[in-house]
Amino acid sequence: MTMRFTAKTRRGMVALAVAAGLAAGAAGCGSGGDDGKRPEQQASASRTAGAGPSSQEGQSDKPLAELRGSDGLSLQITSAQRDSGGFVTVNGTLKNDGAQSVVIPSALSGNETEIIKNGRSLGGATLVDPKGKKRYYVLRDTEGRPLTTTGFSTLRAGDTLAVFMQFPAPPANQVEFQLPTFSSATLPISG
């Protein structure tokens, strides 16, 4: 049993490394002043003070969209980048604008059993191509884990969390972004 668990863990770590490499590669593609740097993906939130610089290096200070969720949560989407491998990576910042700590709604993980069994995530996010009339779900690794920020549960008042979600790339250059419990937004895809 220990040997099997170790092998599964090793496979999981390899899959996680591949997913992180794909996400980092996707963030490095593009035009403009992007220097290819990508913030470390963190499971914990960090306190930010005032209106300082964006938590996403190389990203514009002006978000592509700001979505409002329940209990004072907001999501600022800072980039939606297409890479040459056929993926779109959406980066943003989840923030608790409320006066109290908020337990992140489990609905953000979506309702698919395979994603839910891997813990809290943004696995419920989708991109909708209105012209092609298709919905694109967050990608998963070979173990069924969503290729998105995971492992968070609570945000204290004023805290932010840098987040990412990776999708198969739709053919359209403009899509509708949807996340359970949040308003939806139209996003341009660059790259």
PDB file of C-alpha atoms in Angstrom:
ATOM      1  CA  MET A   1       0.000   0.000   0.000  1.00  0.00           C
ATOM      2  CA  THR A   2       2.816   2.414   0.868  1.00  0.00           C
ATOM      3  CA  MET A   3       4.552   1.697  -2.410  1.00  0.00           C
ATOM      4  CA  ARG A   4       1.356   2.299  -4.380  1.00  0.00           C
ATOM      5  CA  PHE A   5       0.676   5.566  -2.502  1.00  0.00           C
ATOM      6  CA  THR A   6       4.251   6.719  -3.194  1.00  0.00           C
ATOM      7  CA  ALA A   7       3.912   5.932  -6.894  1.00  0.00           C
ATOM      8  CA  LYS A   8       0.583   7.784  -7.053  1.00  0.00           C
ATOM      9  CA  THR A   9       2.091  10.730  -5.222  1.00  0.00           C
ATOM     10  CA  ARG A  10       5.079  10.768  -7.576  1.00  0.00           C
ATOM     11  CA  ARG A  11       2.777  10.663 -10.627  1.00  0.00           C
ATOM     12  CA  GLY A  12       0.704  13.452  -9.110  1.00  0.00           C
ATOM     13  CA  MET A  13       3.784  15.611  -8.544  1.00  0.00           C
ATOM     14  CA  VAL A  14       4.933  15.043 -12.144  1.00  0.00           C
ATOM     15  CA  ALA A  15       1.469  15.986 -13.417  1.00  0.00           C
ATOM     16  CA  LEU A  16       1.494  19.085 -11.208  1.00  0.00           C
ATOM     17  CA  ALA A  17       4.937  20.071 -12.520  1.00  0.00           C
ATOM     18  CA  VAL A  18       3.736  19.652 -16.118  1.00  0.00           C
ATOM     19  CA  ALA A  19       0.631  21.733 -15.369  1.00  0.00           C
ATOM     20  CA  ALA A  20       2.727  24.459 -13.752  1.00  0.00           C
ATOM     21  CA  GLY A  21       5.088  24.430 -16.747  1.00  0.00           C
ATOM     22  CA  LEU A  22       2.174  24.791 -19.161  1.00  0.00           C
ATOM     23  CA  ALA A  23       0.705  27.636 -17.122  1.00  0.00           C
ATOM     24  CA  ALA A  24       4.060  29.419 -16.905  1.00  0.00           C
ATOM     25  CA  GLY A  25       4.598  28.938 -20.641  1.00  0.00           C
ATOM     26  CA  ALA A  26       1.168  30.333 -21.386  1.00  0.00           C
ATOM     27  CA  ALA A  27       1.838  33.398 -19.272  1.00  0.00           C
ATOM     28  CA  GLY A  28       5.122  34.016 -21.109  1.00  0.00           C
ATOM     29  CA  CYS A  29       3.508  34.166 -24.549  1.00  0.00           C
ATOM     30  CA  GLY A  30       2.157  37.389 -25.894  1.00  0.00           C
ATOM     31  CA  SER A  31       2.989  40.856 -27.030  1.00  0.00           C
ATOM     32  CA  GLY A  32       3.620  44.172 -25.388  1.00  0.00           C
ATOM     33  CA  GLY A  33       5.590  44.761 -22.224  1.00  0.00           C
ATOM     34  CA  ASP A  34       5.132  41.305 -20.746  1.00  0.00           C
ATOM     35  CA  ASP A  35       8.513  40.237 -19.446  1.00  0.00           C
ATOM     36  CA  GLY A  36       7.478  36.588 -19.106  1.00  0.00           C
ATOM     37  CA  LYS A  37       7.466  36.726 -15.309  1.00  0.00           C
ATOM     38  CA  ARG A  38       4.599  35.009 -13.557  1.00  0.00           C
ATOM     39  CA  PRO A  39       3.654  35.370  -9.918  1.00  0.00           C
ATOM     40  CA  GLU A  40       4.036  32.327  -7.737  1.00  0.00           C
ATOM     41  CA  GLN A  41       0.749  30.576  -7.272  1.00  0.00           C
ATOM     42  CA  GLN A  42      -0.043  30.629  -3.597  1.00  0.00           C
ATOM     43  CA  ALA A  43      -2.516  28.665  -1.581  1.00  0.00           C
ATOM     44  CA  SER A  44      -2.695  31.343   1.095  1.00  0.00           C
ATOM     45  CA  ALA A  45      -3.921  34.883   0.815  1.00  0.00           C
ATOM     46  CA  SER A  46      -1.732  37.873   1.520  1.00  0.00           C
ATOM     47  CA  ARG A  47      -2.693  41.226   3.011  1.00  0.00           C
ATOM     48  CA  THR A  48      -2.367  44.165   0.611  1.00  0.00           C
ATOM     49  CA  ALA A  49      -2.268  47.802   1.595  1.00  0.00           C
ATOM     50  CA  GLY A  50      -4.124  50.498  -0.324  1.00  0.00           C
ATOM     51  CA  ALA A  51      -3.946  50.933  -4.066  1.00  0.00           C
ATOM     52  CA  GLY A  52      -0.434  49.696  -4.689  1.00  0.00           C
ATOM     53  CA  PRO A  53       0.868  48.090  -7.867  1.00  0.00           C
ATOM     54  CA  SER A  54      -0.840  45.068  -9.355  1.00  0.00           C
ATOM     55  CA  SER A  55      -0.047  41.719  -7.755  1.00  0.00           C
ATOM     56  CA  GLN A  56       0.517  40.325 -11.240  1.00  0.00           C
ATOM     57  CA  GLU A  57       3.931  41.334 -12.576  1.00  0.00           C
ATOM     58  CA  GLY A  58       3.958  42.429 -16.200  1.00  0.00           C
ATOM     59  CA  GLN A  59       0.197  42.943 -16.257  1.00  0.00           C
ATOM     60  CA  SER A  60      -1.662  46.179 -16.848  1.00  0.00           C
ATOM     61  CA  ASP A  61      -2.933  48.009 -13.767  1.00  0.00           C
ATOM     62  CA  LYS A  62      -6.360  48.157 -15.379  1.00  0.00           C
ATOM     63  CA  PRO A  63      -8.133  44.773 -15.212  1.00  0.00           C
ATOM     64  CA  LEU A  64      -9.901  43.270 -18.231  1.00  0.00           C
ATOM     65  CA  ALA A  65     -12.974  42.737 -16.062  1.00  0.00           C
ATOM     66  CA  GLU A  66     -14.148  42.941 -12.469  1.00  0.00           C
ATOM     67  CA  LEU A  67     -16.772  40.464 -11.332  1.00  0.00           C
ATOM     68  CA  ARG A  68     -18.788  40.685  -8.129  1.00  0.00           C
ATOM     69  CA  GLY A  69     -19.569  37.591  -6.104  1.00  0.00           C
ATOM     70  CA  SER A  70     -21.344  36.760  -2.885  1.00  0.00           C
ATOM     71  CA  ASP A  71     -20.343  37.946   0.616  1.00  0.00           C
ATOM     72  CA  GLY A  72     -18.163  40.834  -0.605  1.00  0.00           C
ATOM     73  CA  LEU A  73     -15.924  38.751  -2.871  1.00  0.00           C
ATOM     74  CA  SER A  74     -14.667  40.244  -6.129  1.00  0.00           C
ATOM     75  CA  LEU A  75     -12.562  38.843  -8.954  1.00  0.00           C
ATOM     76  CA  GLN A  76     -10.426  41.119 -11.085  1.00  0.00           C
ATOM     77  CA  ILE A  77      -9.311  39.420 -14.296  1.00  0.00           C
ATOM     78  CA  THR A  78      -5.957  40.830 -15.372  1.00  0.00           C
ATOM     79  CA  SER A  79      -5.225  38.696 -18.446  1.00  0.00           C
ATOM     80  CA  ALA A  80      -6.668  36.061 -20.772  1.00  0.00           C
ATOM     81  CA  GLN A  81      -3.719  34.759 -22.787  1.00  0.00           C
ATOM     82  CA  ARG A  82      -3.763  32.238 -25.656  1.00  0.00           C
ATOM     83  CA  ASP A  83      -0.612  30.154 -26.102  1.00  0.00           C
ATOM     84  CA  SER A  84       0.670  28.242 -29.119  1.00  0.00           C
ATOM     85  CA  GLY A  85      -0.203  24.896 -27.505  1.00  0.00           C
ATOM     86  CA  GLY A  86      -3.935  25.491 -27.751  1.00  0.00           C
ATOM     87  CA  PHE A  87      -4.607  26.698 -24.208  1.00  0.00           C
ATOM     88  CA  VAL A  88      -5.983  29.897 -22.690  1.00  0.00           C
ATOM     89  CA  THR A  89      -4.774  30.946 -19.240  1.00  0.00           C
ATOM     90  CA  VAL A  90      -6.904  33.421 -17.310  1.00  0.00           C
ATOM     91  CA  ASN A  91      -5.117  35.262 -14.483  1.00  0.00           C
ATOM     92  CA  GLY A  92      -6.675  37.437 -11.848  1.00  0.00           C
ATOM     93  CA  THR A  93      -6.996  38.448  -8.230  1.00  0.00           C
ATOM     94  CA  LEU A  94      -9.681  37.218  -5.859  1.00  0.00           C
ATOM     95  CA  LYS A  95     -10.375  39.776  -3.126  1.00  0.00           C
ATOM     96  CA  ASN A  96     -12.509  39.999  -0.015  1.00  0.00           C
ATOM     97  CA  ASP A  97     -13.929  43.542  -0.102  1.00  0.00           C
ATOM     98  CA  GLY A  98     -16.132  42.801   2.928  1.00  0.00           C
ATOM     99  CA  ALA A  99     -15.605  43.688   6.577  1.00  0.00           C
ATOM    100  CA  GLN A 100     -15.364  40.059   7.796  1.00  0.00           C
ATOM    101  CA  SER A 101     -13.556  36.869   6.860  1.00  0.00           C
ATOM    102  CA  VAL A 102     -15.347  34.906   4.155  1.00  0.00           C
ATOM    103  CA  VAL A 103     -15.376  31.161   3.626  1.00  0.00           C
ATOM    104  CA  ILE A 104     -14.880  30.678  -0.119  1.00  0.00           C
ATOM    105  CA  PRO A 105     -18.096  29.147  -1.522  1.00  0.00           C
ATOM    106  CA  SER A 106     -17.718  25.490  -2.473  1.00  0.00           C
ATOM    107  CA  ALA A 107     -19.755  26.295  -5.612  1.00  0.00           C
ATOM    108  CA  LEU A 108     -16.594  27.825  -7.156  1.00  0.00           C
ATOM    109  CA  SER A 109     -15.266  24.276  -7.559  1.00  0.00           C
ATOM    110  CA  GLY A 110     -18.221  23.386  -9.763  1.00  0.00           C
ATOM    111  CA  ASN A 111     -20.335  20.277  -9.405  1.00  0.00           C
ATOM    112  CA  GLU A 112     -18.253  17.611 -11.140  1.00  0.00           C
ATOM    113  CA  THR A 113     -17.386  14.788  -8.745  1.00  0.00           C
ATOM    114  CA  GLU A 114     -13.854  14.364 -10.132  1.00  0.00           C
ATOM    115  CA  ILE A 115     -12.973  18.003  -9.446  1.00  0.00           C
ATOM    116  CA  ILE A 116     -14.739  18.208  -6.073  1.00  0.00           C
ATOM    117  CA  LYS A 117     -12.827  15.215  -4.693  1.00  0.00           C
ATOM    118  CA  ASN A 118      -9.584  17.164  -5.241  1.00  0.00           C
ATOM    119  CA  GLY A 119     -10.546  19.968  -2.825  1.00  0.00           C
ATOM    120  CA  ARG A 120     -11.439  23.631  -3.199  1.00  0.00           C
ATOM    121  CA  SER A 121     -10.596  25.220  -6.529  1.00  0.00           C
ATOM    122  CA  LEU A 122     -11.927  27.473  -9.275  1.00  0.00           C
ATOM    123  CA  GLY A 123     -12.831  24.355 -11.276  1.00  0.00           C
ATOM    124  CA  GLY A 124     -16.361  25.617 -11.903  1.00  0.00           C
ATOM    125  CA  ALA A 125     -15.115  28.393 -14.219  1.00  0.00           C
ATOM    126  CA  THR A 126     -16.045  28.240 -17.903  1.00  0.00           C
ATOM    127  CA  LEU A 127     -15.393  30.174 -21.094  1.00  0.00           C
ATOM    128  CA  VAL A 128     -18.292  30.465 -23.534  1.00  0.00           C
ATOM    129  CA  ASP A 129     -17.745  31.068 -27.252  1.00  0.00           C
ATOM    130  CA  PRO A 130     -21.005  32.827 -28.205  1.00  0.00           C
ATOM    131  CA  LYS A 131     -20.411  32.534 -31.971  1.00  0.00           C
ATOM    132  CA  GLY A 132     -19.475  28.847 -31.887  1.00  0.00           C
ATOM    133  CA  LYS A 133     -22.068  28.184 -29.173  1.00  0.00           C
ATOM    134  CA  LYS A 134     -19.616  26.092 -27.144  1.00  0.00           C
ATOM    135  CA  ARG A 135     -18.641  26.046 -23.484  1.00  0.00           C
ATOM    136  CA  TYR A 136     -15.042  25.354 -22.424  1.00  0.00           C
ATOM    137  CA  TYR A 137     -14.364  23.920 -18.949  1.00  0.00           C
ATOM    138  CA  VAL A 138     -11.192  24.195 -16.846  1.00  0.00           C
ATOM    139  CA  LEU A 139      -8.620  21.620 -17.959  1.00  0.00           C
ATOM    140  CA  ARG A 140      -7.704  18.679 -15.711  1.00  0.00           C
ATOM    141  CA  ASP A 141      -4.484  16.718 -15.293  1.00  0.00           C
ATOM    142  CA  THR A 142      -4.268  12.932 -15.612  1.00  0.00           C
ATOM    143  CA  GLU A 143      -5.312  12.505 -11.963  1.00  0.00           C
ATOM    144  CA  GLY A 144      -8.454  14.632 -12.455  1.00  0.00           C
ATOM    145  CA  ARG A 145      -7.128  17.718 -10.650  1.00  0.00           C
ATOM    146  CA  PRO A 146      -8.227  21.015 -12.201  1.00  0.00           C
ATOM    147  CA  LEU A 147      -5.530  23.239 -13.730  1.00  0.00           C
ATOM    148  CA  THR A 148      -6.446  26.195 -11.572  1.00  0.00           C
ATOM    149  CA  THR A 149      -5.614  27.714  -8.220  1.00  0.00           C
ATOM    150  CA  THR A 150      -6.467  25.224  -5.468  1.00  0.00           C
ATOM    151  CA  GLY A 151      -6.127  24.744  -1.728  1.00  0.00           C
ATOM    152  CA  PHE A 152      -7.776  27.895  -0.399  1.00  0.00           C
ATOM    153  CA  SER A 153     -10.712  28.087   1.982  1.00  0.00           C
ATOM    154  CA  THR A 154     -11.006  31.486   3.672  1.00  0.00           C
ATOM    155  CA  LEU A 155     -10.118  35.089   2.828  1.00  0.00           C
ATOM    156  CA  ARG A 156      -9.844  37.601   5.652  1.00  0.00           C
ATOM    157  CA  ALA A 157     -11.297  41.092   5.183  1.00  0.00           C
ATOM    158  CA  GLY A 158      -9.158  43.023   2.673  1.00  0.00           C
ATOM    159  CA  ASP A 159      -7.051  39.996   1.672  1.00  0.00           C
ATOM    160  CA  THR A 160      -6.283  39.115  -1.942  1.00  0.00           C
ATOM    161  CA  LEU A 161      -5.288  35.886  -3.657  1.00  0.00           C
ATOM    162  CA  ALA A 162      -3.610  35.668  -7.077  1.00  0.00           C
ATOM    163  CA  VAL A 163      -5.494  33.065  -9.124  1.00  0.00           C
ATOM    164  CA  PHE A 164      -5.259  31.333 -12.502  1.00  0.00           C
ATOM    165  CA  MET A 165      -7.443  29.011 -14.587  1.00  0.00           C
ATOM    166  CA  GLN A 166      -6.413  27.143 -17.731  1.00  0.00           C
ATOM    167  CA  PHE A 167      -8.830  26.194 -20.511  1.00  0.00           C
ATOM    168  CA  PRO A 168      -8.713  24.605 -23.963  1.00  0.00           C
ATOM    169  CA  ALA A 169      -8.473  27.531 -26.402  1.00  0.00           C
ATOM    170  CA  PRO A 170     -11.702  28.495 -28.139  1.00  0.00           C
ATOM    171  CA  PRO A 171     -11.396  29.752 -31.741  1.00  0.00           C
ATOM    172  CA  ALA A 172     -13.024  33.096 -30.839  1.00  0.00           C
ATOM    173  CA  ASN A 173     -10.937  36.069 -29.686  1.00  0.00           C
ATOM    174  CA  GLN A 174     -13.691  37.236 -27.344  1.00  0.00           C
ATOM    175  CA  VAL A 175     -15.437  34.958 -24.850  1.00  0.00           C
ATOM    176  CA  GLU A 176     -17.824  35.123 -21.934  1.00  0.00           C
ATOM    177  CA  PHE A 177     -16.172  34.178 -18.605  1.00  0.00           C
ATOM    178  CA  GLN A 178     -18.425  32.533 -16.026  1.00  0.00           C
ATOM    179  CA  LEU A 179     -17.736  31.474 -12.432  1.00  0.00           C
ATOM    180  CA  PRO A 180     -20.474  30.198 -10.086  1.00  0.00           C
ATOM    181  CA  THR A 181     -21.777  32.832  -7.619  1.00  0.00           C
ATOM    182  CA  PHE A 182     -20.105  35.663  -9.627  1.00  0.00           C
ATOM    183  CA  SER A 183     -21.418  37.964 -12.317  1.00  0.00           C
ATOM    184  CA  SER A 184     -20.199  37.082 -15.826  1.00  0.00           C
ATOM    185  CA  ALA A 185     -17.952  39.176 -18.077  1.00  0.00           C
ATOM    186  CA  THR A 186     -16.861  39.378 -21.703  1.00  0.00           C
ATOM    187  CA  LEU A 187     -13.098  38.918 -22.084  1.00  0.00           C
ATOM    188  CA  PRO A 188     -10.789  39.594 -25.034  1.00  0.00           C
ATOM    189  CA  ILE A 189      -8.216  36.831 -25.527  1.00  0.00           C
ATOM    190  CA  SER A 190      -4.725  38.036 -26.415  1.00  0.00           C
ATOM    191  CA  GLY A 191      -1.896  36.105 -27.987  1.00  0.00           C
TER     192      GLY A 191
END
